[in-house]
């Protein structure tokens, strides 16, 4: 057993099993060869493994957080990040979803101090809604610069229209807001545009229009995002509660056995459709197949909605949404008119604020 | 000879393994960058993919809630490791339009990357309405509350300019920031006070992100004017205030017209809004004069010539038809 000193222990074991020297030599030779190949293979494998590990490490981003980036580099990096995130917002993945019905939102608007602010925060809500097309109708003889610039920068899919309200129907400066129905001409203009588009549509577009929905959204209300998903699948006319309207916390249609039976409102509940403009959506199909359905600008106070809806549907056919009209997803908020006493005083002195600065 | 061969063999065996082990060990020290799985193809009805938990714990567990970042419907924009965080402090109180105001404010905030919303309620306990709203929105938020003692609250609905509203709530948020972030941390942050009824453009948040100390810009519909703005000279420095109402205040600016770098807040831990004895319109000055001088102000919004924030106010809804007993179902949340 002294061989263990001269050679590897493998050969020790061989010598135990193969006592004859020749056999031992042969076996040892074979074993050595085998051992050699084993060694070589093993070496190759571990070498390849090492290369792989090194490549893995090299392929990762190095941990540069400890290094001091120069100021310019930082600024460039931040700008790049900003660009990326802005792109992310604008070219939103929302518009890639073409298999859901489109929502056409008609918003009448008119020039006043808070107009830009109202449209801004409204656009922030709409930017979250996929397949939304915003139809903004100005109460003006021509499209204004403010609204045009705003819409182009908003990142939304839009149509910019305008229609001036006749003087006798227009609210005067000091009239209370409920005196005359507002926005009727503008909404009708929006409907006219939709009907025009519907008539001119061809091919695949016709199918898309079949499923689309029309909603009338005033620029001072507040809309939750769930509302748009509730209204998206409307066959004729769908309805839901509206908060902070009619002198109450909320108004709503009363639903029994899945059908609307009457309207829960504190003011004139016997109207054909005792609802606010924000409380219903109509399918584009209904609008296109009923070309005579328009808002009556001469309607009595509170009957504007009814003047339009009675052409389209009866109370039995209304589709209740928002959990059978038990949740409030839209609020009829109104914005205060900003106090301009000091501005007016300055203007009289000729020292008013720079009119070039758009507010 | 055999000994050398043996040694060679041993070296050849052992060497690759030691190298491998060293490589992987190094790997373990420098952790792999966190991969946020923001699946852009998700449909609306699936809940958030990536849930990143950042736990901000403080000694006073009564006032701090765990901050979670949840991505629902792939909003808000993915969190960037490079952009400074904007900490928006909003005091709020219960009234009929509260949910509406917070909803549309959140709809705006959901577009802003790296925004952390600190909502402080003026109430004895955190209300379920706000708790639920924050959870559903998907924003990165912290929900605090502190009740303003009755003698400091507004009497009824008349606006008494001598009693500043929201002061205690803003101070609580400042205290929370100081307890959560220590001045040695490298986390870049900007602090902005946003009231729940104002209107903010998205550009505003990008303007304030580069604040080094305190940045300022014009605000529309304040002080009885179309807008109030700082006066900026040709060198790009603020030297005065273009206002009619007391332009000689140290900082004649509205709460929505400035933003402060978080480092400055942490560096001056004694700076708070003054609660008592503050004249109308001086609340902003009571904080800013402890932080910065006029010379250090950074004008934004194209040298204070663009309007990026509007001080809108929402009308109080007339609830005459509710009557004494209440006409509508009180269980329905508005």
mmCIF file of N, CA, C and O in Angstrom, chain A residues 39 42-43 46 50 57 60 78 81-82 89 93 97 113 117 121 124-125 127-128 130 220 222-223 225 244 246-250 264 326 328 331 333-336 339-340 342-343 346 353-354 357-359, chain B residues 12-13 16-17 19-20 27 32 42 44 74-75 80 82 97 100 104 107-108 110-111 197 199-200 202 206 221 223-227 244 305 307 310 312-315 318-322 327-328 332 334:
data_model
loop_
_atom_site.group_PDB
_atom_site.id
_atom_site.type_symbol
_atom_site.label_atom_id
_atom_site.label_comp_id
_atom_site.label_asym_id
_atom_site.label_seq_id
_atom_site.Cartn_x
_atom_site.Cartn_y
_atom_site.Cartn_z
ATOM 1 N N UNK A 39 -11.156 15.145 -16.166
ATOM 2 C CA UNK A 39 -10.534 16.413 -15.767
ATOM 3 C C UNK A 39 -10.753 17.507 -16.799
ATOM 4 O O UNK A 39 -11.138 18.639 -16.497
ATOM 5 N N UNK A 42 -14.304 18.591 -16.924
ATOM 6 C CA UNK A 42 -14.609 19.370 -15.736
ATOM 7 C C UNK A 42 -14.040 20.781 -15.858
ATOM 8 O O UNK A 42 -14.706 21.765 -15.537
ATOM 9 N N UNK A 43 -12.840 20.843 -16.337
ATOM 10 C CA UNK A 43 -12.196 22.138 -16.487
ATOM 11 C C UNK A 43 -12.966 23.013 -17.471
ATOM 12 O O UNK A 43 -13.215 24.194 -17.232
ATOM 13 N N UNK A 46 -16.317 24.206 -15.921
ATOM 14 C CA UNK A 46 -16.195 25.282 -14.935
ATOM 15 C C UNK A 46 -15.707 26.567 -15.589
ATOM 16 O O UNK A 46 -16.118 27.665 -15.206
ATOM 17 N N UNK A 50 -17.717 30.081 -15.579
ATOM 18 C CA UNK A 50 -17.116 31.337 -15.146
ATOM 19 C C UNK A 50 -17.342 32.434 -16.176
ATOM 20 O O UNK A 50 -17.710 33.561 -15.836
ATOM 21 N N UNK A 57 -22.643 39.464 -15.191
ATOM 22 C CA UNK A 57 -22.295 40.628 -14.382
ATOM 23 C C UNK A 57 -22.034 41.833 -15.275
ATOM 24 O O UNK A 57 -22.480 42.937 -15.006
ATOM 25 N N UNK A 60 -25.164 43.658 -16.676
ATOM 26 C CA UNK A 60 -26.027 44.468 -15.810
ATOM 27 C C UNK A 60 -25.542 45.901 -15.779
ATOM 28 O O UNK A 60 -24.411 46.188 -16.096
ATOM 29 N N UNK A 78 -32.270 63.999 -16.021
ATOM 30 C CA UNK A 78 -33.602 64.375 -15.552
ATOM 31 C C UNK A 78 -34.487 64.764 -16.722
ATOM 32 O O UNK A 78 -35.660 64.407 -16.778
ATOM 33 N N UNK A 81 -35.659 61.701 -18.440
ATOM 34 C CA UNK A 81 -36.711 61.040 -17.673
ATOM 35 C C UNK A 81 -38.030 61.762 -17.853
ATOM 36 O O UNK A 81 -39.077 61.154 -18.023
ATOM 37 N N UNK A 82 -37.963 63.078 -17.786
ATOM 38 C CA UNK A 82 -39.164 63.897 -17.912
ATOM 39 C C UNK A 82 -39.808 63.672 -19.264
ATOM 40 O O UNK A 82 -41.008 63.480 -19.369
ATOM 41 N N UNK A 89 -47.583 59.873 -20.731
ATOM 42 C CA UNK A 89 -48.906 60.433 -20.497
ATOM 43 C C UNK A 89 -49.613 60.669 -21.824
ATOM 44 O O UNK A 89 -50.761 60.280 -21.996
ATOM 45 N N UNK A 93 -51.443 54.459 -23.344
ATOM 46 C CA UNK A 93 -51.815 53.133 -23.821
ATOM 47 C C UNK A 93 -53.326 52.976 -23.859
ATOM 48 O O UNK A 93 -53.854 52.022 -24.385
ATOM 49 N N UNK A 97 -56.714 50.756 -26.850
ATOM 50 C CA UNK A 97 -57.862 49.862 -26.668
ATOM 51 C C UNK A 97 -58.962 50.259 -27.639
ATOM 52 O O UNK A 97 -59.753 51.140 -27.358
ATOM 53 N N UNK A 113 -63.798 84.242 -16.528
ATOM 54 C CA UNK A 113 -62.491 84.173 -15.876
ATOM 55 C C UNK A 113 -62.040 82.754 -15.590
ATOM 56 O O UNK A 113 -60.897 82.394 -15.833
ATOM 57 N N UNK A 117 -59.354 77.433 -16.203
ATOM 58 C CA UNK A 117 -59.144 76.566 -15.047
ATOM 59 C C UNK A 117 -60.108 75.374 -15.095
ATOM 60 O O UNK A 117 -59.703 74.219 -14.892
ATOM 61 N N UNK A 121 -58.928 71.322 -15.406
ATOM 62 C CA UNK A 121 -59.128 70.196 -14.503
ATOM 63 C C UNK A 121 -60.081 69.161 -15.082
ATOM 64 O O UNK A 121 -59.971 67.976 -14.763
ATOM 65 N N UNK A 124 -57.950 66.874 -17.187
ATOM 66 C CA UNK A 124 -57.166 65.931 -16.389
ATOM 67 C C UNK A 124 -57.963 64.674 -16.102
ATOM 68 O O UNK A 124 -57.414 63.578 -16.049
ATOM 69 N N UNK A 125 -59.265 64.824 -15.888
ATOM 70 C CA UNK A 125 -60.116 63.655 -15.673
ATOM 71 C C UNK A 125 -60.247 62.867 -16.973
ATOM 72 O O UNK A 125 -60.079 61.659 -16.991
ATOM 73 N N UNK A 127 -58.343 62.617 -19.506
ATOM 74 C CA UNK A 127 -57.114 61.964 -19.971
ATOM 75 C C UNK A 127 -57.002 60.543 -19.454
ATOM 76 O O UNK A 127 -56.272 59.734 -20.003
ATOM 77 N N UNK A 128 -57.721 60.219 -18.382
ATOM 78 C CA UNK A 128 -57.658 58.858 -17.830
ATOM 79 C C UNK A 128 -58.625 57.907 -18.508
ATOM 80 O O UNK A 128 -58.555 56.699 -18.290
ATOM 81 N N UNK A 130 -60.201 55.820 -21.482
ATOM 82 C CA UNK A 130 -59.861 55.341 -22.819
ATOM 83 C C UNK A 130 -60.994 55.573 -23.807
ATOM 84 O O UNK A 130 -62.166 55.615 -23.413
ATOM 85 N N UNK A 220 -68.143 72.684 -15.348
ATOM 86 C CA UNK A 220 -67.864 72.943 -13.934
ATOM 87 C C UNK A 220 -68.225 71.767 -13.018
ATOM 88 O O UNK A 220 -68.008 71.842 -11.818
ATOM 89 N N UNK A 222 -68.066 67.729 -11.568
ATOM 90 C CA UNK A 222 -66.961 66.837 -11.196
ATOM 91 C C UNK A 222 -67.360 65.413 -11.542
ATOM 92 O O UNK A 222 -68.442 64.955 -11.169
ATOM 93 N N UNK A 223 -66.489 64.707 -12.255
ATOM 94 C CA UNK A 223 -66.785 63.362 -12.723
ATOM 95 C C UNK A 223 -65.766 62.385 -12.160
ATOM 96 O O UNK A 223 -64.579 62.628 -12.210
ATOM 97 N N UNK A 225 -63.950 58.583 -12.357
ATOM 98 C CA UNK A 225 -63.569 57.775 -13.511
ATOM 99 C C UNK A 225 -64.483 56.570 -13.695
ATOM 100 O O UNK A 225 -64.676 56.096 -14.808
ATOM 101 N N UNK A 244 -75.389 66.708 -5.264
ATOM 102 C CA UNK A 244 -75.396 68.162 -5.046
ATOM 103 C C UNK A 244 -76.227 68.919 -6.081
ATOM 104 O O UNK A 244 -75.818 69.959 -6.594
ATOM 105 N N UNK A 246 -80.461 69.985 -7.505
ATOM 106 C CA UNK A 246 -81.876 70.033 -7.142
ATOM 107 C C UNK A 246 -82.112 70.411 -5.692
ATOM 108 O O UNK A 246 -83.124 70.045 -5.113
ATOM 109 N N UNK A 247 -81.185 71.131 -5.141
ATOM 110 C CA UNK A 247 -81.326 71.543 -3.746
ATOM 111 C C UNK A 247 -81.198 70.396 -2.766
ATOM 112 O O UNK A 247 -81.675 70.470 -1.637
ATOM 113 N N UNK A 248 -80.566 69.317 -3.186
ATOM 114 C CA UNK A 248 -80.446 68.152 -2.307
ATOM 115 C C UNK A 248 -79.045 67.594 -2.378
ATOM 116 O O UNK A 248 -78.277 67.955 -3.240
ATOM 117 N N UNK A 249 -78.759 66.658 -1.485
ATOM 118 C CA UNK A 249 -77.445 66.015 -1.501
ATOM 119 C C UNK A 249 -77.260 65.264 -2.811
ATOM 120 O O UNK A 249 -76.185 65.240 -3.385
ATOM 121 N N UNK A 250 -78.314 64.602 -3.254
ATOM 122 C CA UNK A 250 -78.242 63.956 -4.553
ATOM 123 C C UNK A 250 -79.651 63.693 -5.053
ATOM 124 O O UNK A 250 -80.600 63.567 -4.281
ATOM 125 N N UNK A 264 -86.466 60.400 -7.763
ATOM 126 C CA UNK A 264 -86.400 60.923 -6.398
ATOM 127 C C UNK A 264 -85.711 62.277 -6.441
ATOM 128 O O UNK A 264 -84.504 62.381 -6.576
ATOM 129 N N UNK A 326 -77.633 53.538 -6.908
ATOM 130 C CA UNK A 326 -77.443 53.726 -5.470
ATOM 131 C C UNK A 326 -76.113 54.390 -5.140
ATOM 132 O O UNK A 326 -75.841 54.681 -3.988
ATOM 133 N N UNK A 328 -73.236 57.555 -5.993
ATOM 134 C CA UNK A 328 -73.058 58.864 -6.609
ATOM 135 C C UNK A 328 -71.671 58.918 -7.249
ATOM 136 O O UNK A 328 -70.665 58.830 -6.549
ATOM 137 N N UNK A 331 -70.912 64.815 -9.544
ATOM 138 C CA UNK A 331 -71.391 65.861 -8.652
ATOM 139 C C UNK A 331 -71.581 67.152 -9.440
ATOM 140 O O UNK A 331 -70.708 67.553 -10.221
ATOM 141 N N UNK A 333 -71.066 70.261 -9.128
ATOM 142 C CA UNK A 333 -70.368 71.351 -8.431
ATOM 143 C C UNK A 333 -70.471 72.619 -9.260
ATOM 144 O O UNK A 333 -70.641 72.569 -10.481
ATOM 145 N N UNK A 334 -70.388 73.756 -8.596
ATOM 146 C CA UNK A 334 -70.382 75.045 -9.295
ATOM 147 C C UNK A 334 -69.249 75.873 -8.726
ATOM 148 O O UNK A 334 -68.990 75.844 -7.517
ATOM 149 N N UNK A 335 -68.572 76.611 -9.587
ATOM 150 C CA UNK A 335 -67.412 77.379 -9.149
ATOM 151 C C UNK A 335 -67.827 78.828 -8.910
ATOM 152 O O UNK A 335 -68.543 79.425 -9.712
ATOM 153 N N UNK A 336 -67.341 79.376 -7.801
ATOM 154 C CA UNK A 336 -67.646 80.776 -7.483
ATOM 155 C C UNK A 336 -67.038 81.699 -8.516
ATOM 156 O O UNK A 336 -65.969 81.428 -9.060
ATOM 157 N N UNK A 339 -63.747 87.273 -7.084
ATOM 158 C CA UNK A 339 -64.005 88.677 -6.778
ATOM 159 C C UNK A 339 -62.948 89.536 -7.457
ATOM 160 O O UNK A 339 -61.759 89.336 -7.245
ATOM 161 N N UNK A 340 -63.413 90.473 -8.233
ATOM 162 C CA UNK A 340 -62.481 91.291 -9.002
ATOM 163 C C UNK A 340 -62.554 92.754 -8.612
ATOM 164 O O UNK A 340 -62.273 93.621 -9.440
ATOM 165 N N UNK A 342 -60.721 94.672 -6.765
ATOM 166 C CA UNK A 342 -59.477 95.446 -6.866
ATOM 167 C C UNK A 342 -59.040 95.583 -8.320
ATOM 168 O O UNK A 342 -58.541 96.612 -8.731
ATOM 169 N N UNK A 343 -59.272 94.512 -9.070
ATOM 170 C CA UNK A 343 -58.922 94.541 -10.494
ATOM 171 C C UNK A 343 -59.731 95.619 -11.190
ATOM 172 O O UNK A 343 -59.198 96.407 -11.972
ATOM 173 N N UNK A 346 -58.441 99.019 -10.362
ATOM 174 C CA UNK A 346 -57.190 99.310 -11.061
ATOM 175 C C UNK A 346 -57.438 99.620 -12.530
ATOM 176 O O UNK A 346 -56.832 100.510 -13.108
ATOM 177 N N UNK A 353 -54.094 94.572 -14.692
ATOM 178 C CA UNK A 353 -53.042 93.574 -14.924
ATOM 179 C C UNK A 353 -52.857 93.352 -16.418
ATOM 180 O O UNK A 353 -53.748 93.590 -17.210
ATOM 181 N N UNK A 354 -51.701 92.899 -16.772
ATOM 182 C CA UNK A 354 -51.314 92.718 -18.174
ATOM 183 C C UNK A 354 -52.336 91.830 -18.894
ATOM 184 O O UNK A 354 -52.469 90.659 -18.571
ATOM 185 N N UNK A 357 -51.292 88.349 -20.430
ATOM 186 C CA UNK A 357 -51.116 87.135 -19.635
ATOM 187 C C UNK A 357 -52.457 86.418 -19.578
ATOM 188 O O UNK A 357 -53.432 86.936 -19.061
ATOM 189 N N UNK A 358 -52.492 85.229 -20.122
ATOM 190 C CA UNK A 358 -53.739 84.475 -20.214
ATOM 191 C C UNK A 358 -54.051 83.809 -18.878
ATOM 192 O O UNK A 358 -53.211 83.134 -18.288
ATOM 193 N N UNK A 359 -55.283 84.039 -18.426
ATOM 194 C CA UNK A 359 -55.670 83.458 -17.144
ATOM 195 C C UNK A 359 -56.754 82.406 -17.373
ATOM 196 O O UNK A 359 -57.755 82.702 -17.988
ATOM 197 N N UNK B 12 -6.001 23.713 -10.738
ATOM 198 C CA UNK B 12 -6.947 23.821 -11.847
ATOM 199 C C UNK B 12 -8.389 23.580 -11.409
ATOM 200 O O UNK B 12 -9.323 24.132 -11.960
ATOM 201 N N UNK B 13 -8.523 22.715 -10.407
ATOM 202 C CA UNK B 13 -9.880 22.442 -9.930
ATOM 203 C C UNK B 13 -10.406 23.617 -9.119
ATOM 204 O O UNK B 13 -11.522 24.081 -9.297
ATOM 205 N N UNK B 16 -11.252 27.931 -10.751
ATOM 206 C CA UNK B 16 -12.521 28.450 -11.290
ATOM 207 C C UNK B 16 -13.591 28.632 -10.220
ATOM 208 O O UNK B 16 -14.372 29.576 -10.251
ATOM 209 N N UNK B 17 -13.601 27.724 -9.269
ATOM 210 C CA UNK B 17 -14.634 27.793 -8.238
ATOM 211 C C UNK B 17 -14.460 29.009 -7.343
ATOM 212 O O UNK B 17 -15.421 29.675 -6.958
ATOM 213 N N UNK B 19 -13.026 31.784 -8.203
ATOM 214 C CA UNK B 19 -13.409 32.950 -8.999
ATOM 215 C C UNK B 19 -14.926 33.079 -9.065
ATOM 216 O O UNK B 19 -15.491 34.159 -8.905
ATOM 217 N N UNK B 20 -15.579 31.974 -9.291
ATOM 218 C CA UNK B 20 -17.032 31.958 -9.385
ATOM 219 C C UNK B 20 -17.660 32.473 -8.094
ATOM 220 O O UNK B 20 -18.565 33.298 -8.102
ATOM 221 N N UNK B 27 -21.907 40.055 -6.476
ATOM 222 C CA UNK B 27 -23.257 40.217 -6.998
ATOM 223 C C UNK B 27 -24.267 40.394 -5.890
ATOM 224 O O UNK B 27 -25.169 41.198 -5.955
ATOM 225 N N UNK B 32 -29.618 43.572 -7.361
ATOM 226 C CA UNK B 32 -30.201 43.791 -8.672
ATOM 227 C C UNK B 32 -31.191 44.928 -8.575
ATOM 228 O O UNK B 32 -31.906 45.049 -7.600
ATOM 229 N N UNK B 42 -52.523 45.447 -19.268
ATOM 230 C CA UNK B 42 -53.570 45.039 -18.321
ATOM 231 C C UNK B 42 -54.896 45.670 -18.657
ATOM 232 O O UNK B 42 -54.962 46.807 -19.090
ATOM 233 N N UNK B 44 -58.783 47.028 -17.535
ATOM 234 C CA UNK B 44 -59.213 47.904 -16.450
ATOM 235 C C UNK B 44 -59.671 47.139 -15.226
ATOM 236 O O UNK B 44 -59.603 47.628 -14.137
ATOM 237 N N UNK B 74 -52.507 50.828 -14.323
ATOM 238 C CA UNK B 74 -51.241 51.428 -14.769
ATOM 239 C C UNK B 74 -51.218 52.939 -14.574
ATOM 240 O O UNK B 74 -50.562 53.653 -15.271
ATOM 241 N N UNK B 75 -51.980 53.487 -13.598
ATOM 242 C CA UNK B 75 -51.816 54.861 -13.168
ATOM 243 C C UNK B 75 -51.367 54.812 -11.737
ATOM 244 O O UNK B 75 -51.790 53.931 -11.038
ATOM 245 N N UNK B 80 -40.085 56.994 -10.712
ATOM 246 C CA UNK B 80 -38.739 57.144 -11.257
ATOM 247 C C UNK B 80 -37.749 57.301 -10.112
ATOM 248 O O UNK B 80 -38.035 57.942 -9.114
ATOM 249 N N UNK B 82 -35.000 58.846 -10.411
ATOM 250 C CA UNK B 82 -34.184 60.031 -10.646
ATOM 251 C C UNK B 82 -34.914 61.315 -10.274
ATOM 252 O O UNK B 82 -34.324 62.261 -9.777
ATOM 253 N N UNK B 97 -69.208 69.001 -0.509
ATOM 254 C CA UNK B 97 -68.418 68.907 -1.747
ATOM 255 C C UNK B 97 -67.067 68.232 -1.538
ATOM 256 O O UNK B 97 -66.272 68.144 -2.467
ATOM 257 N N UNK B 100 -66.205 65.291 -3.918
ATOM 258 C CA UNK B 100 -66.053 65.772 -5.296
ATOM 259 C C UNK B 100 -64.708 66.475 -5.471
ATOM 260 O O UNK B 100 -63.978 66.218 -6.423
ATOM 261 N N UNK B 104 -61.622 65.157 -8.015
ATOM 262 C CA UNK B 104 -61.022 65.806 -9.173
ATOM 263 C C UNK B 104 -59.583 66.234 -8.916
ATOM 264 O O UNK B 104 -58.778 66.277 -9.854
ATOM 265 N N UNK B 107 -57.650 63.120 -9.627
ATOM 266 C CA UNK B 107 -57.567 62.872 -11.068
ATOM 267 C C UNK B 107 -56.434 63.666 -11.693
ATOM 268 O O UNK B 107 -55.821 63.220 -12.654
ATOM 269 N N UNK B 108 -56.165 64.843 -11.161
ATOM 270 C CA UNK B 108 -55.029 65.639 -11.630
ATOM 271 C C UNK B 108 -53.722 65.012 -11.147
ATOM 272 O O UNK B 108 -52.795 64.821 -11.928
ATOM 273 N N UNK B 110 -52.970 62.052 -10.417
ATOM 274 C CA UNK B 110 -52.633 60.760 -10.996
ATOM 275 C C UNK B 110 -51.781 60.899 -12.248
ATOM 276 O O UNK B 110 -51.252 59.912 -12.740
ATOM 277 N N UNK B 111 -51.657 62.111 -12.784
ATOM 278 C CA UNK B 111 -50.826 62.311 -13.965
ATOM 279 C C UNK B 111 -49.402 62.696 -13.610
ATOM 280 O O UNK B 111 -48.538 62.714 -14.482
ATOM 281 N N UNK B 197 -59.581 72.899 -3.194
ATOM 282 C CA UNK B 197 -60.512 73.471 -4.155
ATOM 283 C C UNK B 197 -59.820 74.248 -5.273
ATOM 284 O O UNK B 197 -60.489 74.755 -6.166
ATOM 285 N N UNK B 199 -57.180 74.811 -8.630
ATOM 286 C CA UNK B 199 -56.965 74.088 -9.873
ATOM 287 C C UNK B 199 -55.492 74.183 -10.243
ATOM 288 O O UNK B 199 -54.911 75.266 -10.251
ATOM 289 N N UNK B 200 -54.888 73.026 -10.552
ATOM 290 C CA UNK B 200 -53.454 72.981 -10.833
ATOM 291 C C UNK B 200 -53.236 72.422 -12.233
ATOM 292 O O UNK B 200 -53.837 71.416 -12.614
ATOM 293 N N UNK B 202 -50.655 70.605 -15.026
ATOM 294 C CA UNK B 202 -49.603 69.598 -14.872
ATOM 295 C C UNK B 202 -48.218 70.217 -15.019
ATOM 296 O O UNK B 202 -47.247 69.751 -14.426
ATOM 297 N N UNK B 206 -43.968 70.216 -12.851
ATOM 298 C CA UNK B 206 -42.643 70.079 -13.453
ATOM 299 C C UNK B 206 -41.804 71.321 -13.201
ATOM 300 O O UNK B 206 -40.594 71.245 -13.062
ATOM 301 N N UNK B 221 -56.659 84.698 -9.561
ATOM 302 C CA UNK B 221 -57.871 84.897 -8.758
ATOM 303 C C UNK B 221 -57.600 85.077 -7.271
ATOM 304 O O UNK B 221 -58.451 84.722 -6.444
ATOM 305 N N UNK B 223 -56.366 87.904 -4.096
ATOM 306 C CA UNK B 223 -56.183 89.315 -3.782
ATOM 307 C C UNK B 223 -57.090 90.222 -4.570
ATOM 308 O O UNK B 223 -56.755 91.389 -4.791
ATOM 309 N N UNK B 224 -58.230 89.688 -5.018
ATOM 310 C CA UNK B 224 -59.165 90.521 -5.768
ATOM 311 C C UNK B 224 -58.664 90.928 -7.137
ATOM 312 O O UNK B 224 -59.136 91.893 -7.737
ATOM 313 N N UNK B 225 -57.667 90.214 -7.650
ATOM 314 C CA UNK B 225 -57.104 90.548 -8.958
ATOM 315 C C UNK B 225 -57.237 89.362 -9.904
ATOM 316 O O UNK B 225 -57.524 88.254 -9.483
ATOM 317 N N UNK B 226 -56.965 89.597 -11.183
ATOM 318 C CA UNK B 226 -56.919 88.479 -12.126
ATOM 319 C C UNK B 226 -55.828 87.500 -11.695
ATOM 320 O O UNK B 226 -56.001 86.291 -11.741
ATOM 321 N N UNK B 227 -54.684 88.085 -11.292
ATOM 322 C CA UNK B 227 -53.641 87.239 -10.734
ATOM 323 C C UNK B 227 -52.686 88.088 -9.915
ATOM 324 O O UNK B 227 -52.558 89.295 -10.138
ATOM 325 N N UNK B 244 -52.214 94.209 -4.792
ATOM 326 C CA UNK B 244 -52.843 95.427 -4.287
ATOM 327 C C UNK B 244 -53.019 95.322 -2.781
ATOM 328 O O UNK B 244 -52.808 96.278 -2.048
ATOM 329 N N UNK B 305 -44.381 84.893 -15.638
ATOM 330 C CA UNK B 305 -45.279 85.524 -16.598
ATOM 331 C C UNK B 305 -46.396 84.591 -17.048
ATOM 332 O O UNK B 305 -47.277 84.998 -17.796
ATOM 333 N N UNK B 307 -49.534 81.749 -16.040
ATOM 334 C CA UNK B 307 -50.408 81.313 -14.949
ATOM 335 C C UNK B 307 -50.529 79.794 -15.023
ATOM 336 O O UNK B 307 -51.021 79.259 -16.018
ATOM 337 N N UNK B 310 -54.711 78.180 -10.416
ATOM 338 C CA UNK B 310 -55.840 79.090 -10.250
ATOM 339 C C UNK B 310 -56.471 78.862 -8.879
ATOM 340 O O UNK B 310 -56.774 77.717 -8.514
ATOM 341 N N UNK B 312 -59.321 78.747 -7.528
ATOM 342 C CA UNK B 312 -60.773 78.630 -7.704
ATOM 343 C C UNK B 312 -61.413 78.289 -6.372
ATOM 344 O O UNK B 312 -60.778 77.718 -5.487
ATOM 345 N N UNK B 313 -62.684 78.688 -6.210
ATOM 346 C CA UNK B 313 -63.432 78.320 -5.014
ATOM 347 C C UNK B 313 -64.759 77.725 -5.446
ATOM 348 O O UNK B 313 -65.375 78.212 -6.387
ATOM 349 N N UNK B 314 -65.168 76.674 -4.793
ATOM 350 C CA UNK B 314 -66.406 75.999 -5.176
ATOM 351 C C UNK B 314 -67.560 76.572 -4.377
ATOM 352 O O UNK B 314 -67.458 76.768 -3.167
ATOM 353 N N UNK B 315 -68.666 76.803 -5.068
ATOM 354 C CA UNK B 315 -69.853 77.333 -4.396
ATOM 355 C C UNK B 315 -70.362 76.319 -3.388
ATOM 356 O O UNK B 315 -70.317 75.112 -3.619
ATOM 357 N N UNK B 318 -76.612 74.601 -2.419
ATOM 358 C CA UNK B 318 -77.808 74.980 -1.686
ATOM 359 C C UNK B 318 -78.620 73.717 -1.429
ATOM 360 O O UNK B 318 -79.087 73.076 -2.366
ATOM 361 N N UNK B 319 -78.780 73.358 -0.191
ATOM 362 C CA UNK B 319 -79.474 72.099 0.107
ATOM 363 C C UNK B 319 -80.839 72.345 0.717
ATOM 364 O O UNK B 319 -81.249 71.678 1.665
ATOM 365 N N UNK B 320 -81.571 73.321 0.143
ATOM 366 C CA UNK B 320 -82.856 73.701 0.741
ATOM 367 C C UNK B 320 -83.856 72.568 0.753
ATOM 368 O O UNK B 320 -84.659 72.443 1.666
ATOM 369 N N UNK B 321 -83.837 71.740 -0.270
ATOM 370 C CA UNK B 321 -84.873 70.722 -0.375
ATOM 371 C C UNK B 321 -84.648 69.539 0.543
ATOM 372 O O UNK B 321 -85.466 68.629 0.596
ATOM 373 N N UNK B 322 -83.517 69.538 1.240
ATOM 374 C CA UNK B 322 -83.299 68.458 2.203
ATOM 375 C C UNK B 322 -84.235 68.610 3.392
ATOM 376 O O UNK B 322 -84.663 67.638 3.987
ATOM 377 N N UNK B 327 -84.063 64.673 3.194
ATOM 378 C CA UNK B 327 -84.929 64.018 2.214
ATOM 379 C C UNK B 327 -84.272 62.776 1.628
ATOM 380 O O UNK B 327 -84.923 61.800 1.312
ATOM 381 N N UNK B 328 -82.936 62.863 1.478
ATOM 382 C CA UNK B 328 -82.241 61.771 0.802
ATOM 383 C C UNK B 328 -81.721 60.757 1.809
ATOM 384 O O UNK B 328 -81.551 61.047 2.982
ATOM 385 N N UNK B 332 -76.176 56.953 1.599
ATOM 386 C CA UNK B 332 -75.491 57.094 0.322
ATOM 387 C C UNK B 332 -74.413 58.166 0.459
ATOM 388 O O UNK B 332 -74.691 59.288 0.878
ATOM 389 N N UNK B 334 -71.826 60.979 -0.592
ATOM 390 C CA UNK B 334 -71.641 61.949 -1.691
ATOM 391 C C UNK B 334 -70.301 62.661 -1.511
ATOM 392 O O UNK B 334 -69.826 62.848 -0.433
#
